[in-house]
Coordinates of C-alpha atoms and ligand atoms in Angstrom, one line a residue:
X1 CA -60.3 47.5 1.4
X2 CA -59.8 48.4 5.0
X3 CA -63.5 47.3 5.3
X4 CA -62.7 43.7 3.9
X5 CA -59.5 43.6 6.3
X6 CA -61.4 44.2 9.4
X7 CA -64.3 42.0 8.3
X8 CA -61.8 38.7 7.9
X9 CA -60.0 39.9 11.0
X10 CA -63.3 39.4 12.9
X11 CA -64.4 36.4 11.0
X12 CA -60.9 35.0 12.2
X13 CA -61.2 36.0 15.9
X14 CA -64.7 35.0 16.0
X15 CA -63.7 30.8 14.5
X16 CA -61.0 30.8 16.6
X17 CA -63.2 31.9 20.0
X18 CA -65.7 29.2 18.2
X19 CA -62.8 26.4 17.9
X20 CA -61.7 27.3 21.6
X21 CA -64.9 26.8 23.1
X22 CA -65.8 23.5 24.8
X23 CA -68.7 21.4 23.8
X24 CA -72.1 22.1 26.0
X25 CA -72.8 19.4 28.8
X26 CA -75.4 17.0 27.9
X27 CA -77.6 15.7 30.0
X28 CA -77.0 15.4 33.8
X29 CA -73.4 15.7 35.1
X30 CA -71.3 14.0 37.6
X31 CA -70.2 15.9 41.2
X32 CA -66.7 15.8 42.3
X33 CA -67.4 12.9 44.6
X34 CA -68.7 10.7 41.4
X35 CA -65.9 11.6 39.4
X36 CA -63.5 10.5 42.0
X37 CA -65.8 7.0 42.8
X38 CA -65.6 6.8 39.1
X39 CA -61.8 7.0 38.6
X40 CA -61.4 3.9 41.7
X41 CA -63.1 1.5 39.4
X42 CA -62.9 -1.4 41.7
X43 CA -62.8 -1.9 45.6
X44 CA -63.3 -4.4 48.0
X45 CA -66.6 -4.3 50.9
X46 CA -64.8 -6.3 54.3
X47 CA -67.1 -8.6 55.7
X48 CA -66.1 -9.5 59.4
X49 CA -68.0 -10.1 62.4
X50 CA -70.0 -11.9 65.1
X51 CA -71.4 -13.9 61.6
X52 CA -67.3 -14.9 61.2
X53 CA -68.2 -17.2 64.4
X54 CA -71.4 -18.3 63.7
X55 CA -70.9 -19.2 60.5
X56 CA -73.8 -17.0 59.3
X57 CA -74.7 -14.4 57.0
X58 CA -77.4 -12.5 59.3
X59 CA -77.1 -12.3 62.7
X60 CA -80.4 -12.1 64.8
X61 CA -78.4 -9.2 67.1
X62 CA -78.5 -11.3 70.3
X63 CA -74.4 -12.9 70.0
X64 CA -72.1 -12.8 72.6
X65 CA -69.4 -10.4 71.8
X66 CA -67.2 -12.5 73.7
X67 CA -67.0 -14.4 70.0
X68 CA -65.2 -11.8 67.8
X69 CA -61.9 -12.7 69.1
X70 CA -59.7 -12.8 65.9
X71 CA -56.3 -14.0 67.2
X72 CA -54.0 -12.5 64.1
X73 CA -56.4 -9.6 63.0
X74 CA -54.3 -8.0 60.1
X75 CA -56.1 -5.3 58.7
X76 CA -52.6 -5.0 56.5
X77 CA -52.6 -8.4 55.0
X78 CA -56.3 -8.0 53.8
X79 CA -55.8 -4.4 52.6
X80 CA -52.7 -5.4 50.9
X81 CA -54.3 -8.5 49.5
X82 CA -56.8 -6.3 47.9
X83 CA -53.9 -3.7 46.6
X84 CA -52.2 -6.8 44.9
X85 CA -55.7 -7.4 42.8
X86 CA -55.3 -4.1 41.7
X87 CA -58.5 -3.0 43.7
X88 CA -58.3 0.6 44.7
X89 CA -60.2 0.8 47.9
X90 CA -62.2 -1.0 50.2
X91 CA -65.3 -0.4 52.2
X92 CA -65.3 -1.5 55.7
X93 CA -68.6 -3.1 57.2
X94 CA -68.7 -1.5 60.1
X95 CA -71.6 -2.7 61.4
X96 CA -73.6 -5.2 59.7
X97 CA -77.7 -6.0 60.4
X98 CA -76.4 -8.0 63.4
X99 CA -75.9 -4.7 65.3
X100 CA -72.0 -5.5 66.5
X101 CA -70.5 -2.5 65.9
X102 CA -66.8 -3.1 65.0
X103 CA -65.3 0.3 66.7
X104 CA -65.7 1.5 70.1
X105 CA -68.7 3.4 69.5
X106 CA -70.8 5.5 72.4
X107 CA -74.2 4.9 71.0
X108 CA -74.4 1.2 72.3
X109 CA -72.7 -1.2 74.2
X110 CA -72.7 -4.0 71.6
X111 CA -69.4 -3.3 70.5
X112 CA -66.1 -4.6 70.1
X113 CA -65.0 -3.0 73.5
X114 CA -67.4 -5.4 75.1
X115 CA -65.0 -8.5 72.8
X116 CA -61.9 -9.9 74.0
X117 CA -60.1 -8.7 71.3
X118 CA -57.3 -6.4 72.4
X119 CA -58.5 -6.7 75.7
X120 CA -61.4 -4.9 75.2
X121 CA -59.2 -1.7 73.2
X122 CA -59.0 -2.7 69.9
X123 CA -60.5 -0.9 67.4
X124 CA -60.9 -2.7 63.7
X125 CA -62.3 0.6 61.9
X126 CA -58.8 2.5 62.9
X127 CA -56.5 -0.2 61.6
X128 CA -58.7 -0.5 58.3
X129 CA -57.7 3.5 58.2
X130 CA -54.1 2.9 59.2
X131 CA -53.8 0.3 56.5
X132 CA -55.7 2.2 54.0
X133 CA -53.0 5.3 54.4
X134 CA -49.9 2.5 54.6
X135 CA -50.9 1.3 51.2
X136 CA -52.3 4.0 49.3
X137 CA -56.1 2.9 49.5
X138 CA -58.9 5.0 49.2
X139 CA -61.5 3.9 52.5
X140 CA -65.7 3.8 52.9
X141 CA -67.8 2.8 55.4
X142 CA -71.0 0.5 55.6
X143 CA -73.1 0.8 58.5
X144 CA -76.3 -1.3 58.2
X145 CA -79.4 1.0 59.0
X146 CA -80.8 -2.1 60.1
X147 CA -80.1 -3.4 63.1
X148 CA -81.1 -6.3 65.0
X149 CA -79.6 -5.9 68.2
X150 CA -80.7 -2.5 68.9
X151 CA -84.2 -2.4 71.5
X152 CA -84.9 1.3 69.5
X153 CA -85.1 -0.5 66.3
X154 CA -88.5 0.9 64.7
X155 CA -88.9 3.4 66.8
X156 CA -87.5 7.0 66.0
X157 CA -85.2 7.1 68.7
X158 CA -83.1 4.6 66.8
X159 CA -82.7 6.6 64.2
X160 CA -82.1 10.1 65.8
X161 CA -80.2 8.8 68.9
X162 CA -78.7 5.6 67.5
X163 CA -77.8 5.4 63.5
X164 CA -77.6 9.1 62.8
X165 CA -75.0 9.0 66.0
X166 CA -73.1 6.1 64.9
X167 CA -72.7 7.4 61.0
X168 CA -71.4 11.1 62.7
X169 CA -68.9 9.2 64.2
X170 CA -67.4 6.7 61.6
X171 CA -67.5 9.7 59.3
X172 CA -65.9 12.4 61.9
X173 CA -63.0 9.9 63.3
X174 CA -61.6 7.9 60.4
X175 CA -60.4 10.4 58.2
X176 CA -61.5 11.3 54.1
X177 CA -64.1 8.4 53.0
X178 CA -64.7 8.1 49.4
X179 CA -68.3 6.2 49.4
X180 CA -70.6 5.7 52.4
X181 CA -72.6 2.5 51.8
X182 CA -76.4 2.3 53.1
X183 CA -77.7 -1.4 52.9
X184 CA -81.4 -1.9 51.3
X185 CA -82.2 -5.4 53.2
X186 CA -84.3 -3.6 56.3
X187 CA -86.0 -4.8 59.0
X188 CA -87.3 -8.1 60.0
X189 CA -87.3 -10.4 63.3
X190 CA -84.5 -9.9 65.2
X191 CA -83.3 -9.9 69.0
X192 CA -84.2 -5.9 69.5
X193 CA -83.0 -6.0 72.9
X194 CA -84.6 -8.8 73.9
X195 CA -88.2 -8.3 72.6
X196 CA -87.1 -11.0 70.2
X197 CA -90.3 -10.1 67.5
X198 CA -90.5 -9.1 64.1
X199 CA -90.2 -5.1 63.9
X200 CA -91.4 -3.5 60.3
X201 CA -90.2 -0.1 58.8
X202 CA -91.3 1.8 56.4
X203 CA -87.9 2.0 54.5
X204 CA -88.5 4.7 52.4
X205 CA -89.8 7.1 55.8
X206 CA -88.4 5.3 58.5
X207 CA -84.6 6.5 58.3
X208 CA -85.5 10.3 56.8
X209 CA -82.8 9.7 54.5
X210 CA -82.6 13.5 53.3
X211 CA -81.7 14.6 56.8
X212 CA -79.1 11.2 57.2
X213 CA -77.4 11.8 53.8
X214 CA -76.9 15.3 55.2
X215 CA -74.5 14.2 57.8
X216 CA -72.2 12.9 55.0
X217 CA -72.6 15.9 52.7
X218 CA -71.6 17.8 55.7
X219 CA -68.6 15.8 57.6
X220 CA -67.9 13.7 54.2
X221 CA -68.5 16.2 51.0
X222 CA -66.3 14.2 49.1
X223 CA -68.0 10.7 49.5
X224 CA -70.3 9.2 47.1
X225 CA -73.2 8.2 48.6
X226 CA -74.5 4.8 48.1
X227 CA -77.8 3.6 48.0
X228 CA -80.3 1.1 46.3
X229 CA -81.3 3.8 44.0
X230 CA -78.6 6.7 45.0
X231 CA -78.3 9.7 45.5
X232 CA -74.8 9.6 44.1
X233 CA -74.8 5.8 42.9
X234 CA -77.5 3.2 42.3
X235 CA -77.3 -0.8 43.6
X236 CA -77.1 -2.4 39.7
X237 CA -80.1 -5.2 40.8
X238 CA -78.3 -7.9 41.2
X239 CA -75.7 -9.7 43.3
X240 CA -74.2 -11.0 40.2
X241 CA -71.6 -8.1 39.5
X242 CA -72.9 -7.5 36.4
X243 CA -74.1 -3.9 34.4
X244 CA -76.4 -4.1 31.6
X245 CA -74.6 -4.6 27.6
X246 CA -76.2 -0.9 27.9
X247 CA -75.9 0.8 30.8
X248 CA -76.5 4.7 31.3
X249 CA -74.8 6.5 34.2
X250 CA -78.4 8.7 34.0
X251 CA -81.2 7.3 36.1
X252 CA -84.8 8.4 37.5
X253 CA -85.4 6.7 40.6
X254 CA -88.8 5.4 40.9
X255 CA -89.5 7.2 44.2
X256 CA -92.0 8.4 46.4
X257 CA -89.2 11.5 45.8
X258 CA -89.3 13.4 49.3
X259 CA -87.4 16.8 48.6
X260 CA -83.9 17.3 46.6
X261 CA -82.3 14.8 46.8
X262 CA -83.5 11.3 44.5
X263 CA -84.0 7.7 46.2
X264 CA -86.1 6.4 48.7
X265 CA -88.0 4.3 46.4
X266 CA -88.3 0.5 45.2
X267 CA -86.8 -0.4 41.6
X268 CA -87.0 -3.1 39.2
X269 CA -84.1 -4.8 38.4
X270 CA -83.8 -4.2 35.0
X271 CA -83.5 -0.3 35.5
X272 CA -80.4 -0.2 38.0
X273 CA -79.2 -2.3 35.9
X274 CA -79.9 -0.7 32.8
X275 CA -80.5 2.8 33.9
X276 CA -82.0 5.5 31.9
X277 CA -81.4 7.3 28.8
X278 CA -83.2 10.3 29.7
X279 CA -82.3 9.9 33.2
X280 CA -82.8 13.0 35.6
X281 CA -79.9 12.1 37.5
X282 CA -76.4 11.1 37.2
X283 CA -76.8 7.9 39.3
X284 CA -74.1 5.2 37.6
X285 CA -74.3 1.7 39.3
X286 CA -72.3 -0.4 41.2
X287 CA -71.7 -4.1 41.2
X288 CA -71.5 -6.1 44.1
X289 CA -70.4 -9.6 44.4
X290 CA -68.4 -11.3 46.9
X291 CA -65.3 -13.1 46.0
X292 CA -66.8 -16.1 47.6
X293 CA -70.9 -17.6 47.6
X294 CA -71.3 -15.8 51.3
X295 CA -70.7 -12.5 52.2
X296 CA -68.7 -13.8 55.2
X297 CA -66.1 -16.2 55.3
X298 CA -67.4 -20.2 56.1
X299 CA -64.8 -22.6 56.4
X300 CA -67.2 -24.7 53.7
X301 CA -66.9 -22.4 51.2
X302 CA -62.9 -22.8 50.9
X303 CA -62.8 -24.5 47.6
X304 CA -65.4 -22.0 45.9
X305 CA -63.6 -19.1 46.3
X306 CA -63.5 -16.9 42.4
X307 CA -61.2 -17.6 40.0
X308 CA -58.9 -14.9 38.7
X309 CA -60.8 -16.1 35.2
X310 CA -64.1 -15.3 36.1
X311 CA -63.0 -12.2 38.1
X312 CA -61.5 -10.9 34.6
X313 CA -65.2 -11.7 33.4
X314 CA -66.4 -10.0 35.9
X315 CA -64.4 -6.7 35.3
X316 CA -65.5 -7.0 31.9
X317 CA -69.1 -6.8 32.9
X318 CA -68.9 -4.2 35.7
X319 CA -65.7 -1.4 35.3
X320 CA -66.5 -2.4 31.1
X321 CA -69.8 -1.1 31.0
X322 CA -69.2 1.9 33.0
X323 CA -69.9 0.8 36.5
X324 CA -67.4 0.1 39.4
X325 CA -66.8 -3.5 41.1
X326 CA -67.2 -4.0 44.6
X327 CA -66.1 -7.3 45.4
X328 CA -66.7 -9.0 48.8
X329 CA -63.9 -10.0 50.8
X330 CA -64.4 -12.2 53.8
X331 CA -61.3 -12.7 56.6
X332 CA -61.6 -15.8 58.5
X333 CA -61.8 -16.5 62.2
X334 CA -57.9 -15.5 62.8
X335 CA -58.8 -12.2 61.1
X336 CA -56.8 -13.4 58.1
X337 CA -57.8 -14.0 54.3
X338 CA -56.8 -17.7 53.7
X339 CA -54.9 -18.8 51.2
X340 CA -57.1 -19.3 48.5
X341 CA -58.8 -15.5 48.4
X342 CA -55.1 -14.0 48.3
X343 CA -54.0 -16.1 45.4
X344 CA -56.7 -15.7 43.9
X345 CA -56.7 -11.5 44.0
X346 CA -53.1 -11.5 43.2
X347 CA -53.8 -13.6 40.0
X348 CA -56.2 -11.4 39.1
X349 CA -54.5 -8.4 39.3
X350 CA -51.6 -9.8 37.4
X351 CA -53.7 -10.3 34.5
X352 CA -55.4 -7.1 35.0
X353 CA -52.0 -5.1 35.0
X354 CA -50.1 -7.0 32.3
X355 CA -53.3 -6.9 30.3
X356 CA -54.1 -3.3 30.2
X357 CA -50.6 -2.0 31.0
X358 CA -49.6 -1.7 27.1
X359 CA -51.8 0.3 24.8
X360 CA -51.0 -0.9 21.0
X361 CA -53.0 2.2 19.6
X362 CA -50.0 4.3 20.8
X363 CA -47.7 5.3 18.1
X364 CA -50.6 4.8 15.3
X365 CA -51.2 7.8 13.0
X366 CA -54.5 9.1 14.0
X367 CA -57.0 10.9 11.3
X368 CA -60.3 11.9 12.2
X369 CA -63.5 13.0 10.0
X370 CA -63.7 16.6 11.7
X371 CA -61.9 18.6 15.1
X372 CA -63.8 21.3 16.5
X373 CA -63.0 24.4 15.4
X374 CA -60.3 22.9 13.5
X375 CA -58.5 23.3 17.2
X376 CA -55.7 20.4 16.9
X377 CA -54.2 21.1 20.0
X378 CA -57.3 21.2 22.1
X379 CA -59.8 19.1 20.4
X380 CA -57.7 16.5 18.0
X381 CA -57.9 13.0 18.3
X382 CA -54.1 13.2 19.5
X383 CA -55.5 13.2 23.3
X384 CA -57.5 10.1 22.6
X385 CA -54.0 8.5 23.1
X386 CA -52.8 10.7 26.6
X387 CA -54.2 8.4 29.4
X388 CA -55.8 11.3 30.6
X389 CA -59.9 10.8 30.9
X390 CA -60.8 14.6 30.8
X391 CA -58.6 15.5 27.9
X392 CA -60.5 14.2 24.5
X393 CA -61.3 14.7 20.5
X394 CA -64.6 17.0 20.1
X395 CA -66.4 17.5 16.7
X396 CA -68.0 20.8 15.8
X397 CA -71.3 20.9 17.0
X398 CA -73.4 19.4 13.7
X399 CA -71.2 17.0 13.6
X400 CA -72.3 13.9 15.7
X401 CA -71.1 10.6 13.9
X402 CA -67.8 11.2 13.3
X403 CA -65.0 8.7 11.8
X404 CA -61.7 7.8 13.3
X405 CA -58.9 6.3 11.4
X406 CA -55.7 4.9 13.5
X407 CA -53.1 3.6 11.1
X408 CA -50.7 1.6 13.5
X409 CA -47.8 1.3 10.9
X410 CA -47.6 -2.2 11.6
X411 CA -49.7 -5.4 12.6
X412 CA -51.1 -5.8 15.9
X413 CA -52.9 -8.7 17.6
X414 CA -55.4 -7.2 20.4
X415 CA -58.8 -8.8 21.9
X416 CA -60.0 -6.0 23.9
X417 CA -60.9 -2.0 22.8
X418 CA -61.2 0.9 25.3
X419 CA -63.5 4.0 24.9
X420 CA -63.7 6.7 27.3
X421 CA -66.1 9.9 27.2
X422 CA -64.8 13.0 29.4
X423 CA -67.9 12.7 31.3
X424 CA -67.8 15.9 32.8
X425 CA -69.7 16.9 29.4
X426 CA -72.4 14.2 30.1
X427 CA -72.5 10.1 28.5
X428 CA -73.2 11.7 25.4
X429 CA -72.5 9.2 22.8
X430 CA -75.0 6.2 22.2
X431 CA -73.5 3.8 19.7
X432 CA -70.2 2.9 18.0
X433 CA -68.9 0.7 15.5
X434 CA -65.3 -0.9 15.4
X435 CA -63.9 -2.0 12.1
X436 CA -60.6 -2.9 11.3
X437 CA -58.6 -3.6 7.6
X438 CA -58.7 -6.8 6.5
X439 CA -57.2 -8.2 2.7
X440 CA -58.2 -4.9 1.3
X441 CA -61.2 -3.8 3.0
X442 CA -63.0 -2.3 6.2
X443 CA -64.7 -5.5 8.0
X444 CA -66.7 -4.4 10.7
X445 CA -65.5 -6.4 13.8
X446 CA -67.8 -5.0 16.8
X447 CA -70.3 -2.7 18.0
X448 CA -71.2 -1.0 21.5
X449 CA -73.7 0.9 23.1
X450 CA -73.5 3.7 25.7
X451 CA -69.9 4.3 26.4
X452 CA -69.2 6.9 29.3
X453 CA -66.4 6.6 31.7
X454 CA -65.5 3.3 30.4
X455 CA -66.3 0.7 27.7
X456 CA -64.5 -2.6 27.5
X457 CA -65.0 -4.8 24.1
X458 CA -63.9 -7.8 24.3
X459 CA -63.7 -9.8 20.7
X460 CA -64.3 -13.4 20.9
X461 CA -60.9 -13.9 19.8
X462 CA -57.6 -11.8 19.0
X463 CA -57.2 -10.1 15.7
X464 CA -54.4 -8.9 13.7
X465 CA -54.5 -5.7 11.6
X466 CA -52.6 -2.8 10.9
X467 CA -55.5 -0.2 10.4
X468 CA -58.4 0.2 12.9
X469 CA -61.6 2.8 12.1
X470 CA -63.9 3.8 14.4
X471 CA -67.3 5.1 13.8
X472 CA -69.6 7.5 15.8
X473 CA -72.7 5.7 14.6
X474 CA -75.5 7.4 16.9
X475 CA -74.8 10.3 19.5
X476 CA -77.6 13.4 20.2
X477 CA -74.9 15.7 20.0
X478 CA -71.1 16.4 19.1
X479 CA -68.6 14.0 20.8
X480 CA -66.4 14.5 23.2
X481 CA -64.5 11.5 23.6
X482 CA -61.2 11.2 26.2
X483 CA -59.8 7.6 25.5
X484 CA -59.3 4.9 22.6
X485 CA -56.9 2.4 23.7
X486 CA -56.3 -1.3 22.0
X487 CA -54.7 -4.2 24.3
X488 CA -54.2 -8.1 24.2
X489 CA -55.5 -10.4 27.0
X490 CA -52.7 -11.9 28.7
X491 CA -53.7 -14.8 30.9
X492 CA -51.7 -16.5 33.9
X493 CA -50.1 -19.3 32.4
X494 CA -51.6 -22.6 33.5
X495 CA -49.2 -25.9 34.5
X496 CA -48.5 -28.0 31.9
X497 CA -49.5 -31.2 32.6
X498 CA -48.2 -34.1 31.6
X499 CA -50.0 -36.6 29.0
X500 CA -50.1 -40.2 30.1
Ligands
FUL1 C1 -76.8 -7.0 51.4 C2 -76.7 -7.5 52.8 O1 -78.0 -8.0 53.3 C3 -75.7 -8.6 52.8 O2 -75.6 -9.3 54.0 C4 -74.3 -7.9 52.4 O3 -74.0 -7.0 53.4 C5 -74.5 -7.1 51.1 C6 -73.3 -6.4 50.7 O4 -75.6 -6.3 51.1 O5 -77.9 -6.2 51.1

């Protein structure tokens, strides 16, 4: 008897050790700095420069500095602007391929210094910073490795004396950066000091980006670092802002791979993009588009500036399928975003936040197929509803396509459905399938693929039901899913207009 006692005693300690036990990792993980890029979703890149004058978008590196004279420079207004769209950071172009380097930097003369702005002490990288900690918003940096104006440009001087210099100051002076940003368009013709000439590079040798991606994991170890394919996060192909229907945070750069870290090497589209399945790394991609055509602001472009519909589309396409947004904003000559950009953003972010502010899923009785371990607390369904994106529902380990049932006790109209994995265990699951209860019956209403860190649905149009089910259709291994929300687009209401 005493036998059988001890025998269910350690069958009960060993299920409950079982049901307290987290779910292995699956494939490649995110670092601290990814998890952090991942959580800011969207942010802004600042485009402002010698190219604001000359109404270009690539400098040849042979302006006068005596051009960049913004008369009513407010790094608060465009920061602020960028708050009100509900954007979470902004990158600040430091320097772009026209070599004018926007803080008084030692490593050259072309600088700002050299500008009559502020008489020669103004620094626009500082009051990007000051802004940035006024207003709550996380700050990165782009410095272009290629650079016109520079006579070293091609030789490795440039990139020992010049670019390595300039990215050890902009990341030892301006406080904690969140993503440094290296540009893939490289070399070209180009002023170089006056040689005037066309100077090649071998892009993926030139800049010995192990040794220059060291000086952020050393002054920045919180910044992701962004690249056409990595390390930390992959260019997504395109200047379109959009991710792939399916897109994997996992990638394997196609690289002449030179040592530990991944990148260096060329990509098809498709692929950043797309990503990888299997991918060797965790490398999730980034979106870029600017708000208007150009990356700079041209006084011709006024009219064609976004609108906060086909920003919402573009969320849709970027944060929804896992990756982050980084929309380009471009201040005008006075160092102001007109009119048309702010209204625009704040629009935007007014739908954004009334949209996604009210989660109808709360409330809803939630029943699920299987919980690990039987562990309620710490692996029911219960934390699908938390806001929390590391808290989630696990299954037991042979148990990959589970079922959810959310009974919301009463009808709800929604349009759009949110899945989150807690991707510190990996992207694990593959496919899902949405149904909801219609006169009767289960009616399958949507599928998705690869969910992650965030999965928008959007339904064509709004439904009304009082019982949703979700089902685990494909997934390698046991789930571990953080978030399941259910919301209703709201839209800024347009003028009525009066009928003739
Ligand atoms: C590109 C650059 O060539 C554009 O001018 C812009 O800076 C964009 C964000 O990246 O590669």
């Amino acid at each position: 008897m005493k036998k059988i006692i001890l025998t269910l005693f350690a069958c009960f300690v060993l299920i409950t050790a079982f049901g307290q036990s987290a779910p292995k990792p699956y494939g490649p993980l995110p670092t601290k700095g990814q998890l952090q890029w991942q959580e800011t979703e969207m942010y802004c890149i600042i485009h402002f420069g010698p190219d604001t004058y000359t109404d270009k978008e690539w400098g040849y590196g042979d302006e006068d500095p005596m051009i960049v004279n913004p008369t009513q420079f407010n790094a608060m207004q465009i920061v602020g602007a960028a708050k009100a769209g509900g954007f979470k950071g902004i990158i600040v172009v430091a320097k772009h391929h026209d070599g004018f380097c926007m803080w008084p930097t030692k490593t050259t003369e072309h600088n700002i210094s050299k500008s009559p702005y502020e008489n020669g002490k103004g620094d626009i990288v500082r009051e990007y910073r000051d802004a940035c900690n006024r207003l709550g918003m996380k700050m990165g940096i782009y410095c272009s490795p290629w650079d016109r104006n520079s006579p070293l440009y091609g030789k490795p001087e440039y990139v020992t004396d010049v670019y390595r210099k300039q990215l050890a100051e902009l990341y030892s002076n301006y406080g904690p950066l969140f993503i440094v940003w290296h540009d893939g368009a490289n070399g070209g013709d180009g002023y170089y000091g006056g040689a005037r000439e066309t100077r090649t590079i071998d892009r993926s040798t030139y800049y010995g980006w192990n040794e220059t991606w060291g000086i952020a994991r050393k002054l920045q170890p919180n910044a992701a670092i962004f690249g056409d394919v990595g390390p930390d996060v992959r260019w997504v192909g395109n200047e379109k802002g959009q991710a792939g229907e399916t897109c994997w945070a996992a990638y394997t750069p196609h690289a002449p791979d030179s040592g530990k870290m991944p990148g260096n090497g060329y990509v098809k589209d498709y692929e950043g993009t797309e990503g990888h399945r299997d991918g060797k790394y965790w490398i999730p991609a980034e979106c870029d588009i600017p708000l208007r055509p150009g990356w700079f602001y041209h006084q011709s472009q006024d009219e064609k500036v976004k609108s906060p519909d086909s920003l919402f589309n573009l969320y849709y396409k970027s944060v929804g399928r896992g990756a982050c947004l980084d929309l380009g904003l471009s201040p005008d000559r006075r160092g102001l975003l007109s009119d048309n950009d702010v209204k625009s953003l704040k629009d935007f972010g007014w739908q954004l936040k009334q949209t996604f502010s009210k989660n109808l899923a709360k409330g809803a009785t939630l029943t699920a197929s299987n919980v690990r371990g039987g562990n309620l607390q710490k692996f029911g369904p219960a934390h699908l509803l938390d806001n929390d994106r590391y808290s989630y529902w696990a299954t037991d380990d042979r148990i990959k396509t589970p079922q959810l049932i959310l009974d919301l006790h009463q009808k709800k109209l929604f349009n759009v459905i949110r899945l989150r994995e807690n991707i510190k265990l990996g992207q694990r699951i593959e496919e899902v399938a949405i149904d909801t209860w219609q006169n009767g019956k289960w009616q399958q209403i949507a599928t998705a693929t690869s969910i992650g860190g965030n999965r928008l649905i959007r339904l064509p149009k709004k439904v009304t039901t009082n019982k949703v089910r979700m089902r685990i259709t494909k997934s390698p291994v046991c789930i571990a899913l953080s978030d399941f929300g259910l919301y209703s687009e709201v839209r800024i209401p347009r003028p009525v207009l009066d009928t003739p």
